[in-house]
XYZ file of N, CA and C in Angstrom:
744
model
N -27.038 42.230 -23.406
C -27.719 43.003 -22.366
C -27.908 44.439 -22.819
N -28.949 45.069 -22.356
C -29.248 46.448 -22.713
C -28.363 47.414 -21.957
N -27.993 48.526 -22.608
C -27.240 49.569 -21.931
C -28.049 50.131 -20.764
N -29.378 50.149 -20.895
C -30.226 50.662 -19.826
C -30.061 49.831 -18.564
N -29.751 48.555 -18.744
C -29.577 47.661 -17.610
C -28.180 47.741 -17.024
N -27.406 48.752 -17.409
C -26.126 48.955 -16.757
C -24.945 48.413 -17.523
N -24.984 48.540 -18.855
C -23.844 48.105 -19.635
C -23.967 46.654 -20.058
N -23.176 46.282 -21.064
C -23.174 44.916 -21.549
C -22.177 44.088 -20.750
N -22.411 42.765 -20.688
C -21.424 41.908 -20.040
C -20.061 42.042 -20.698
N -19.064 41.491 -20.068
C -17.671 41.658 -20.463
C -17.434 41.465 -21.945
N -16.617 42.352 -22.536
C -16.225 42.182 -23.924
C -15.080 41.178 -24.038
N -14.140 41.203 -23.081
C -13.032 40.256 -23.180
C -13.470 38.841 -22.813
N -14.682 38.715 -22.230
C -15.205 37.400 -21.872
C -16.004 36.741 -22.978
N -16.161 37.437 -24.108
C -16.915 36.845 -25.213
C -15.958 35.989 -26.040
N -16.007 34.689 -25.817
C -15.065 33.778 -26.451
C -15.557 33.419 -27.843
N -14.688 33.536 -28.819
C -15.059 33.296 -30.209
C -15.573 31.867 -30.394
N -16.620 31.763 -31.223
C -17.115 30.447 -31.598
C -18.086 29.822 -30.621
N -18.458 30.536 -29.569
C -19.384 29.975 -28.579
C -20.528 30.943 -28.324
N -21.727 30.390 -28.223
C -22.876 31.180 -27.801
C -22.900 31.242 -26.283
N -23.460 32.344 -25.731
C -23.565 32.453 -24.283
C -24.658 31.534 -23.743
N -25.483 30.998 -24.613
C -26.437 29.968 -24.193
C -27.436 30.428 -23.155
N -27.979 31.669 -23.334
C -29.005 32.133 -22.406
C -28.484 32.395 -21.014
N -27.187 32.705 -20.922
C -26.651 33.076 -19.612
C -26.109 31.908 -18.822
N -26.201 30.674 -19.335
C -25.665 29.530 -18.598
C -24.151 29.481 -18.737
N -23.432 29.107 -17.687
C -21.978 29.008 -17.778
C -21.566 28.001 -18.840
N -20.552 28.342 -19.607
C -20.024 27.429 -20.599
C -18.760 26.793 -20.049
N -18.526 25.536 -20.409
C -17.415 24.801 -19.837
C -16.039 25.197 -20.324
N -15.574 24.553 -21.401
C -14.164 24.666 -21.773
C -13.664 26.083 -22.012
N -14.400 26.886 -22.785
C -13.893 28.206 -23.145
C -13.793 29.140 -21.937
N -14.817 29.203 -21.113
C -14.776 30.079 -19.950
C -13.747 29.594 -18.932
N -13.603 28.287 -18.808
C -12.621 27.771 -17.865
C -11.205 28.068 -18.355
N -11.004 28.019 -19.657
C -9.695 28.360 -20.223
C -9.391 29.826 -19.985
N -10.398 30.667 -20.224
C -10.218 32.101 -20.003
C -9.960 32.386 -18.529
N -10.644 31.678 -17.659
C -10.424 31.842 -16.220
C -8.985 31.518 -15.856
N -8.459 30.475 -16.460
C -7.071 30.089 -16.205
C -6.112 31.153 -16.715
N -6.403 31.698 -17.891
C -5.562 32.755 -18.460
C -5.576 34.007 -17.591
N -6.691 34.234 -16.902
C -6.817 35.399 -16.029
C -6.388 35.089 -14.583
N -5.722 33.957 -14.408
C -5.145 33.561 -13.113
C -6.216 33.378 -12.022
N -7.347 32.853 -12.425
C -8.376 32.496 -11.444
C -8.011 31.116 -10.898
N -7.221 31.082 -9.827
C -6.535 29.865 -9.414
C -7.214 29.071 -8.296
N -8.478 29.391 -7.995
C -9.247 28.575 -7.042
C -10.625 28.308 -7.639
N -11.287 27.283 -7.128
C -12.631 26.948 -7.622
C -13.599 28.111 -7.407
N -13.462 28.793 -6.275
C -14.362 29.906 -5.968
C -14.159 31.052 -6.954
N -12.917 31.416 -7.190
C -12.645 32.498 -8.143
C -13.120 32.133 -9.542
N -12.902 30.887 -9.936
C -13.354 30.464 -11.265
C -14.875 30.524 -11.364
N -15.573 30.131 -10.311
C -17.044 30.168 -10.328
C -17.553 31.600 -10.468
N -16.947 32.523 -9.708
C -17.342 33.937 -9.785
C -17.042 34.486 -11.174
N -15.879 34.162 -11.685
C -15.456 34.640 -13.001
C -16.423 34.187 -14.088
N -16.793 32.907 -14.067
C -17.708 32.375 -15.084
C -19.058 33.076 -15.024
N -19.543 33.348 -13.807
C -20.805 34.076 -13.666
C -20.688 35.461 -14.314
N -19.620 36.176 -14.021
C -19.447 37.532 -14.565
C -19.350 37.521 -16.084
N -18.664 36.519 -16.626
C -18.451 36.462 -18.072
C -19.699 36.020 -18.842
N -20.526 35.191 -18.224
C -21.595 34.537 -18.987
C -23.000 35.033 -18.669
N -23.135 35.993 -17.767
C -24.473 36.467 -17.412
C -25.060 37.371 -18.496
N -26.384 37.428 -18.546
C -27.079 38.227 -19.553
C -26.954 39.718 -19.269
N -27.027 40.097 -17.991
C -26.935 41.493 -17.586
C -26.584 41.518 -16.103
N -26.526 42.727 -15.517
C -26.079 42.809 -14.122
C -27.073 42.182 -13.148
N -28.360 42.204 -13.486
C -29.364 41.577 -12.615
C -29.154 40.065 -12.591
N -28.956 39.505 -13.759
C -28.694 38.076 -13.869
C -27.413 37.714 -13.116
N -26.371 38.527 -13.279
C -25.094 38.268 -12.615
C -25.248 38.307 -11.097
N -25.948 39.312 -10.589
C -26.148 39.433 -9.144
C -26.886 38.221 -8.582
N -27.956 37.826 -9.263
C -28.748 36.691 -8.781
C -27.932 35.402 -8.782
N -27.119 35.229 -9.801
C -26.303 34.014 -9.891
C -25.158 34.030 -8.878
N -24.600 35.217 -8.617
C -23.572 35.311 -7.572
C -24.155 34.955 -6.211
N -25.362 35.455 -5.936
C -26.027 35.103 -4.683
C -26.299 33.597 -4.604
N -26.571 33.013 -5.767
C -26.858 31.584 -5.819
C -25.654 30.700 -5.535
N -24.447 31.286 -5.562
C -23.243 30.507 -5.258
C -23.164 30.155 -3.775
N -23.887 30.913 -2.937
C -23.937 30.615 -1.511
C -22.617 30.786 -0.778
N -21.826 31.773 -1.190
C -20.514 31.990 -0.572
C -20.665 32.681 0.783
N -19.793 32.334 1.714
C -19.836 32.895 3.059
C -18.433 33.329 3.493
N -18.391 34.332 4.380
C -17.131 34.741 4.999
C -16.059 35.119 3.999
N -14.879 34.514 4.123
C -13.748 34.844 3.239
C -14.053 34.490 1.793
N -14.906 33.491 1.571
C -15.310 33.146 0.203
C -16.056 34.305 -0.451
N -16.931 34.940 0.322
C -17.732 36.058 -0.183
C -16.846 37.227 -0.606
N -15.731 37.413 0.101
C -14.838 38.531 -0.206
C -14.151 38.379 -1.557
N -14.138 37.163 -2.081
C -13.526 36.953 -3.397
C -14.315 37.647 -4.517
N -15.598 37.935 -4.268
C -16.413 38.587 -5.304
C -15.825 39.936 -5.704
N -15.465 40.744 -4.710
C -14.932 42.070 -5.018
C -13.591 41.964 -5.745
N -12.778 40.992 -5.351
C -11.455 40.848 -5.976
C -11.572 40.442 -7.448
N -12.424 39.463 -7.719
C -12.587 39.000 -9.099
C -13.266 40.079 -9.941
N -14.278 40.723 -9.377
C -15.000 41.758 -10.128
C -14.083 42.917 -10.489
N -13.281 43.406 -9.549
C -12.361 44.503 -9.850
C -11.323 44.081 -10.868
N -10.844 42.862 -10.766
C -9.883 42.353 -11.739
C -10.472 42.408 -13.149
N -11.694 41.899 -13.291
C -12.343 41.876 -14.602
C -12.596 43.291 -15.122
N -13.053 44.168 -14.245
C -13.326 45.551 -14.631
C -12.076 46.212 -15.215
N -10.934 45.972 -14.599
C -9.693 46.601 -15.036
C -9.152 45.999 -16.333
N -9.605 44.793 -16.679
C -9.127 44.137 -17.893
C -9.865 44.595 -19.147
N -11.002 45.253 -18.977
C -11.799 45.664 -20.136
C -11.054 46.690 -21.001
N -11.320 46.650 -22.310
C -10.678 47.587 -23.239
C -11.129 49.018 -22.976
N -12.344 49.182 -22.481
C -12.875 50.492 -22.080
C -13.772 50.262 -20.873
N -13.979 51.317 -20.077
C -14.778 51.157 -18.859
C -16.166 50.614 -19.173
N -16.575 49.608 -18.412
C -17.882 48.979 -18.590
C -18.669 49.105 -17.283
N -19.744 49.897 -17.272
C -20.533 50.097 -16.048
C -21.218 48.837 -15.535
N -21.214 47.795 -16.345
C -21.755 46.489 -15.922
C -21.226 46.100 -14.548
N -19.944 46.284 -14.326
C -19.318 45.874 -13.065
C -19.766 46.755 -11.895
N -19.924 48.046 -12.151
C -20.401 48.938 -11.095
C -21.799 48.529 -10.639
N -22.686 48.216 -11.576
C -24.060 47.882 -11.212
C -24.131 46.567 -10.433
N -23.270 45.628 -10.776
C -23.213 44.397 -9.980
C -22.705 44.713 -8.581
N -21.612 45.490 -8.510
C -21.011 45.842 -7.217
C -21.995 46.611 -6.352
N -22.723 47.537 -6.957
C -23.716 48.313 -6.203
C -24.774 47.388 -5.602
N -25.225 46.420 -6.371
C -26.227 45.474 -5.863
C -25.669 44.654 -4.709
N -24.426 44.234 -4.820
C -23.796 43.452 -3.758
C -23.632 44.270 -2.483
N -23.187 45.523 -2.629
C -22.963 46.398 -1.475
C -24.266 46.703 -0.749
N -25.335 46.915 -1.511
C -26.631 47.204 -0.894
C -27.213 45.977 -0.196
N -26.756 44.810 -0.587
C -27.271 43.571 -0.021
C -26.562 43.201 1.282
N -25.320 43.689 1.465
C -24.515 43.188 2.576
C -23.490 44.202 3.067
N -23.432 44.424 4.387
C -22.396 45.277 4.969
C -21.012 44.685 4.745
N -20.951 43.374 4.753
C -19.683 42.691 4.504
C -19.158 43.026 3.115
N -20.067 43.074 2.138
C -19.654 43.415 0.775
C -19.203 44.872 0.678
N -19.840 45.751 1.418
C -19.433 47.157 1.416
C -17.993 47.301 1.898
N -17.672 46.620 2.989
C -16.305 46.641 3.509
C -15.336 45.989 2.528
N -15.775 44.900 1.917
C -14.929 44.173 0.979
C -14.555 45.037 -0.213
N -15.542 45.751 -0.778
C -15.255 46.617 -1.929
C -14.412 47.825 -1.516
N -14.615 48.323 -0.303
C -13.795 49.422 0.195
C -12.328 49.005 0.265
N -12.063 47.848 0.849
C -10.685 47.381 0.999
C -10.066 46.982 -0.339
N -10.844 46.312 -1.177
C -10.319 45.866 -2.469
C -9.996 47.056 -3.367
N -10.886 48.059 -3.382
C -10.635 49.250 -4.190
C -9.422 50.009 -3.662
N -9.303 50.127 -2.353
C -8.136 50.787 -1.753
C -6.846 50.075 -2.137
N -6.877 48.752 -2.101
C -5.693 47.978 -2.487
C -5.315 48.235 -3.941
N -6.311 48.322 -4.822
C -6.031 48.587 -6.236
C -5.424 49.982 -6.425
N -5.900 50.951 -5.660
C -5.356 52.310 -5.759
C -3.873 52.340 -5.385
N -3.484 51.477 -4.466
C -2.084 51.410 -4.037
C -1.192 50.764 -5.097
N -1.806 50.083 -6.058
C -1.049 49.375 -7.102
C -0.974 50.162 -8.414
N -1.328 51.440 -8.369
C -1.435 52.253 -9.586
C -0.157 52.242 -10.424
N 0.986 52.264 -9.766
C 2.269 52.360 -10.480
C 2.498 51.190 -11.430
N 1.877 50.051 -11.131
C 2.075 48.852 -11.952
C 1.004 48.695 -13.027
N 0.069 49.633 -13.112
C -1.071 49.498 -14.029
C -0.843 50.189 -15.364
N -1.528 49.677 -16.380
C -1.563 50.335 -17.683
C -2.506 51.530 -17.628
N -2.396 52.410 -18.614
C -3.294 53.574 -18.678
C -4.750 53.127 -18.780
N -4.987 52.048 -19.517
C -6.356 51.523 -19.674
C -6.922 51.081 -18.330
N -6.134 50.341 -17.567
C -6.592 49.858 -16.270
C -6.831 51.017 -15.306
N -5.959 52.023 -15.343
C -6.120 53.198 -14.484
C -7.422 53.928 -14.819
N -7.701 54.078 -16.113
C -8.940 54.749 -16.532
C -10.166 53.978 -16.048
N -10.130 52.662 -16.157
C -11.259 51.843 -15.690
C -11.432 51.954 -14.186
N -10.314 51.926 -13.456
C -10.375 52.040 -12.000
C -10.901 53.406 -11.580
N -10.476 54.448 -12.270
C -10.937 55.808 -11.944
C -12.437 55.938 -12.159
N -12.933 55.405 -13.258
C -14.374 55.446 -13.530
C -15.167 54.668 -12.489
N -14.682 53.482 -12.157
C -15.367 52.638 -11.175
C -15.389 53.328 -9.812
N -14.251 53.851 -9.376
C -14.156 54.499 -8.067
C -15.020 55.750 -8.011
N -15.043 56.515 -9.099
C -15.868 57.722 -9.153
C -17.349 57.376 -9.049
N -17.770 56.333 -9.740
C -19.172 55.908 -9.673
C -19.545 55.487 -8.259
N -18.642 54.775 -7.595
C -18.886 54.337 -6.226
C -18.960 55.519 -5.272
N -18.043 56.472 -5.434
C -18.027 57.640 -4.547
C -19.247 58.520 -4.786
N -19.626 58.704 -6.047
C -20.793 59.532 -6.364
C -22.071 58.919 -5.808
N -22.118 57.595 -5.769
C -23.286 56.898 -5.212
C -23.209 56.791 -3.689
N -22.154 57.336 -3.097
C -21.921 57.331 -1.644
C -21.823 55.912 -1.084
N -21.282 55.014 -1.889
C -21.067 53.644 -1.449
C -19.682 53.481 -0.824
N -18.776 54.381 -1.176
C -17.483 54.513 -0.504
C -17.254 56.003 -0.288
N -16.469 56.388 0.713
C -16.219 57.811 0.926
C -15.307 58.384 -0.152
N -15.464 59.673 -0.429
C -14.583 60.360 -1.385
C -13.127 60.165 -0.990
N -12.877 60.138 0.316
C -11.505 60.058 0.831
C -10.847 58.708 0.584
N -11.531 57.786 -0.100
C -10.893 56.524 -0.458
C -9.639 56.773 -1.286
N -9.610 57.900 -2.015
C -8.450 58.170 -2.876
C -7.204 58.532 -2.077
N -7.328 58.621 -0.757
C -6.137 58.769 0.074
C -5.174 57.612 -0.166
N -5.718 56.457 -0.535
C -4.904 55.262 -0.778
C -3.929 55.441 -1.945
N -4.126 56.490 -2.757
C -3.178 56.781 -3.832
C -1.797 57.133 -3.289
N -1.755 57.557 -2.013
C -0.474 57.923 -1.407
C 0.105 59.203 -1.961
N -0.753 60.184 -2.224
C -0.290 61.455 -2.777
C 0.598 62.182 -1.771
N 1.704 62.722 -2.259
C 2.573 63.525 -1.403
C 2.040 64.927 -1.287
N 2.684 65.758 -0.525
C 2.257 67.151 -0.351
C 2.493 67.945 -1.637
N 1.499 67.884 -2.531
C 1.596 68.629 -3.781
C 2.268 67.866 -4.900
N 2.737 66.660 -4.645
C 3.419 65.871 -5.664
C 2.473 64.843 -6.269
N 2.261 64.946 -7.580
C 1.381 64.020 -8.293
C 2.127 63.519 -9.522
N 2.335 62.203 -9.614
C 3.027 61.677 -10.788
C 2.052 61.476 -11.952
N 2.555 61.027 -13.094
C 1.725 60.954 -14.308
C 0.552 59.989 -14.154
N 0.784 58.856 -13.536
C -0.296 57.879 -13.396
C -1.341 58.361 -12.388
N -0.886 59.005 -11.328
C -1.822 59.594 -10.370
C -2.624 60.713 -11.024
N -1.973 61.492 -11.869
C -2.656 62.584 -12.563
C -3.727 62.061 -13.509
N -3.419 60.975 -14.216
C -4.409 60.364 -15.105
C -5.618 59.902 -14.300
N -5.362 59.230 -13.185
C -6.465 58.778 -12.325
C -7.287 59.966 -11.834
N -6.625 60.993 -11.300
C -7.333 62.143 -10.729
C -8.182 62.865 -11.760
N -7.653 63.040 -12.969
C -8.405 63.751 -14.003
C -9.718 63.037 -14.305
N -9.633 61.729 -14.514
C -10.830 60.957 -14.848
C -11.758 60.861 -13.647
N -11.201 60.569 -12.486
C -12.001 60.446 -11.271
C -12.763 61.739 -10.983
N -12.079 62.876 -11.031
C -12.729 64.159 -10.735
C -13.782 64.517 -11.777
N -13.460 64.313 -13.047
C -14.445 64.605 -14.100
C -15.718 63.794 -13.893
N -15.553 62.494 -13.698
C -16.708 61.608 -13.572
C -17.498 61.901 -12.300
N -16.790 62.190 -11.222
C -17.471 62.470 -9.950
C -18.197 63.817 -10.002
N -17.510 64.835 -10.499
C -18.064 66.192 -10.468
C -19.194 66.401 -11.472
N -19.288 65.545 -12.473
C -20.366 65.742 -13.452
C -21.707 65.206 -12.954
N -21.670 64.372 -11.906
C -22.930 63.805 -11.404
C -23.254 64.215 -9.969
N -22.241 64.624 -9.201
C -22.458 64.959 -7.790
C -23.171 66.301 -7.634
N -24.006 66.431 -6.600
C -24.644 67.703 -6.285
C -23.613 68.648 -5.691
N -23.784 69.945 -5.943
C -22.838 70.945 -5.452
C -22.680 70.860 -3.934
N -23.801 70.668 -3.231
C -23.762 70.589 -1.767
C -22.942 69.391 -1.295
N -23.075 68.275 -2.013
C -22.317 67.077 -1.645
C -20.825 67.275 -1.896
N -20.498 67.900 -3.015
C -19.094 68.177 -3.330
C -18.468 69.017 -2.226
N -19.163 70.065 -1.818
C -18.618 70.951 -0.783
C -18.452 70.200 0.538
N -19.442 69.410 0.897
C -19.383 68.666 2.158
C -18.243 67.650 2.148
N -18.103 66.928 1.043
C -17.058 65.910 0.941
C -15.662 66.519 1.030
N -15.440 67.600 0.303
C -14.109 68.205 0.255
C -13.796 69.037 1.493
N -14.833 69.572 2.116
C -14.623 70.283 3.386
C -14.152 69.291 4.448
N -14.655 68.061 4.365
C -14.203 67.022 5.278
C -12.723 66.724 5.115
N -12.235 66.792 3.875
C -10.800 66.613 3.615
C -10.004 67.744 4.256
N -10.502 68.972 4.129
C -9.816 70.148 4.701
C -9.749 70.082 6.225
N -10.806 69.601 6.840
C -10.931 69.711 8.296
C -10.174 68.638 9.085
N -9.830 67.530 8.443
C -9.202 66.438 9.186
C -7.700 66.379 8.911
N -6.876 66.474 9.956
C -5.416 66.495 9.795
C -4.861 65.295 9.031
N -5.502 64.133 9.168
C -4.979 62.934 8.503
C -5.087 62.998 6.983
N -5.851 63.969 6.477
C -5.999 64.133 5.034
C -5.207 65.323 4.502
N -4.250 65.827 5.281
C -3.515 67.025 4.885
C -2.808 66.849 3.542
N -2.098 65.737 3.359
C -1.384 65.514 2.102
C -2.362 65.435 0.932
N -3.511 64.786 1.140
C -4.538 64.693 0.102
C -5.092 66.074 -0.209
N -5.340 66.875 0.822
C -5.884 68.230 0.646
C -4.938 69.099 -0.185
N -3.657 69.054 0.145
C -2.659 69.869 -0.572
C -2.542 69.411 -2.024
N -2.471 68.103 -2.233
C -2.295 67.577 -3.590
C -3.518 67.820 -4.468
N -4.713 67.640 -3.909
C -5.937 67.901 -4.679
C -6.054 69.377 -5.043
N -5.773 70.247 -4.085
C -5.841 71.694 -4.345
C -4.886 72.072 -5.461
N -3.657 71.564 -5.372
C -2.660 71.865 -6.385
C -3.094 71.343 -7.749
N -3.604 70.110 -7.790
C -3.978 69.522 -9.067
C -5.132 70.282 -9.712
N -6.150 70.593 -8.921
C -7.305 71.299 -9.480
C -6.902 72.681 -9.987
N -6.071 73.392 -9.227
C -5.659 74.749 -9.624
C -4.768 74.745 -10.864
N -3.808 73.827 -10.918
C -2.793 73.877 -11.972
C -3.152 73.103 -13.227
N -3.868 71.992 -13.067
C -4.001 71.087 -14.204
C -5.429 70.735 -14.610
N -6.343 70.674 -13.652
C -7.665 70.128 -13.952
C -8.389 70.924 -15.033
N -8.492 72.227 -14.849
C -9.201 73.064 -15.834
C -8.510 73.028 -17.196
N -7.182 73.044 -17.181
C -6.427 73.009 -18.443
C -6.704 71.715 -19.203
N -6.738 70.607 -18.490
C -6.994 69.314 -19.129
C -8.443 69.167 -19.592
N -9.353 69.917 -18.980
C -10.761 69.878 -19.406
C -10.943 70.386 -20.832
N -9.975 71.171 -21.319
C -10.066 71.688 -22.694
C -10.090 70.557 -23.711
N -9.560 69.403 -23.329
C -9.530 68.248 -24.233
C -10.713 67.308 -23.992
N -11.593 67.693 -23.090
C -12.716 66.821 -22.733
C -13.746 66.762 -23.860
N -14.406 65.622 -23.979
C -15.464 65.444 -24.975
C -16.853 65.570 -24.357
N -16.918 66.083 -23.139
C -18.199 66.268 -22.474
C -19.041 67.316 -23.189
N -20.358 67.148 -23.151
C -21.253 68.163 -23.717
C -21.128 69.453 -22.913
N -21.457 70.572 -23.548
C -21.197 71.876 -22.931
C -21.870 72.041 -21.569
N -23.126 71.624 -21.458
C -23.817 71.799 -20.174
C -23.204 70.935 -19.077
N -22.744 69.737 -19.448
C -22.083 68.852 -18.477
C -20.719 69.430 -18.103
N -20.014 69.942 -19.095
C -18.706 70.549 -18.854
C -18.833 71.741 -17.913
N -19.858 72.552 -18.110
C -20.078 73.702 -17.232
C -20.363 73.256 -15.796
N -21.087 72.158 -15.651
C -21.369 71.614 -14.320
C -20.077 71.166 -13.644
N -19.216 70.499 -14.409
C -17.930 70.042 -13.877
C -17.087 71.231 -13.433
N -17.045 72.271 -14.255
C -16.264 73.469 -13.911
C -16.804 74.142 -12.650
N -18.123 74.244 -12.559
C -18.740 74.852 -11.368
C -18.420 74.042 -10.115
N -18.574 72.726 -10.228
C -18.304 71.862 -9.080
C -16.824 71.843 -8.705
N -15.946 71.987 -9.690
C -14.509 72.011 -9.374
C -14.157 73.285 -8.614
N -14.824 74.390 -8.940
C -14.599 75.645 -8.209
C -15.095 75.511 -6.765
N -16.233 74.835 -6.596
C -16.776 74.576 -5.256
C -15.830 73.666 -4.475
N -15.300 72.669 -5.143
C -14.354 71.739 -4.503
C -13.117 72.495 -4.004
N -12.617 73.393 -4.826
C -11.426 74.155 -4.457
C -11.698 75.060 -3.245
N -12.884 75.650 -3.219
C -13.260 76.472 -2.045
C -13.295 75.620 -0.784
N -13.903 74.444 -0.887
C -14.008 73.558 0.268
C -12.640 73.112 0.755
N -11.752 72.824 -0.193
C -10.397 72.371 0.157
C -9.599 73.465 0.856
N -10.043 74.704 0.676
C -9.399 75.826 1.360
C -10.208 76.331 2.552
N -11.253 75.564 2.896
C -12.029 75.859 4.103
C -12.983 77.019 3.995
N -13.397 77.371 2.757
C -14.329 78.490 2.593
C -15.703 77.992 2.187
N -16.707 78.834 2.392
C -18.093 78.476 2.082
C -18.332 78.469 0.586
N -19.448 77.846 0.170
C -19.815 77.816 -1.260
C -20.044 79.218 -1.794
């Protein structure tokens, strides 16, 4: 699949010795991989095979729709997709583009991805650095596209100013990816909402502390191009103002 079409299909799903056969599901190898990935129901295995064997995200979306899943069956799409996304050796936007298509097609899918992503954020302590990086990229893409609210990261369970190493890794990647594409006005509006609502107090304190103490310092190691880096720095300053209830 072309990068223009939203990334290539799964790298860990490319089973040695088998052709993808024009996007058609393959039997033994994909089913074995599904078993290794703990896809323990027929529905999960069907979704998994589609994700692994599709030509690109358009093909994957059309084939997922062709499964004809309803109700609780439909909710398995977000669970399997997030699982696969986190297993990749590096973040693959292929999964975001499929998820975006699903969310735009159905309110049920929007809720499903909101809940599934929130659940994954709560499991951060058990994740590898690779999985955390993939989750941060995926969540940032979703938030930047306004498919989930910025405040979804409340599910991280940040304490008042306390951020552990895994939370810090997530926040650094999430903020970089979000701030490099978001409009300044959107950043201010999103973060002002965090400041204004009492239920986000712990998130407001922790984000403010992280941005002030660590975010800019960690940007020194960033590989972003200079103009993109400057945009991130500008937006982070706007975010900090919003978190303290001040105008742009």
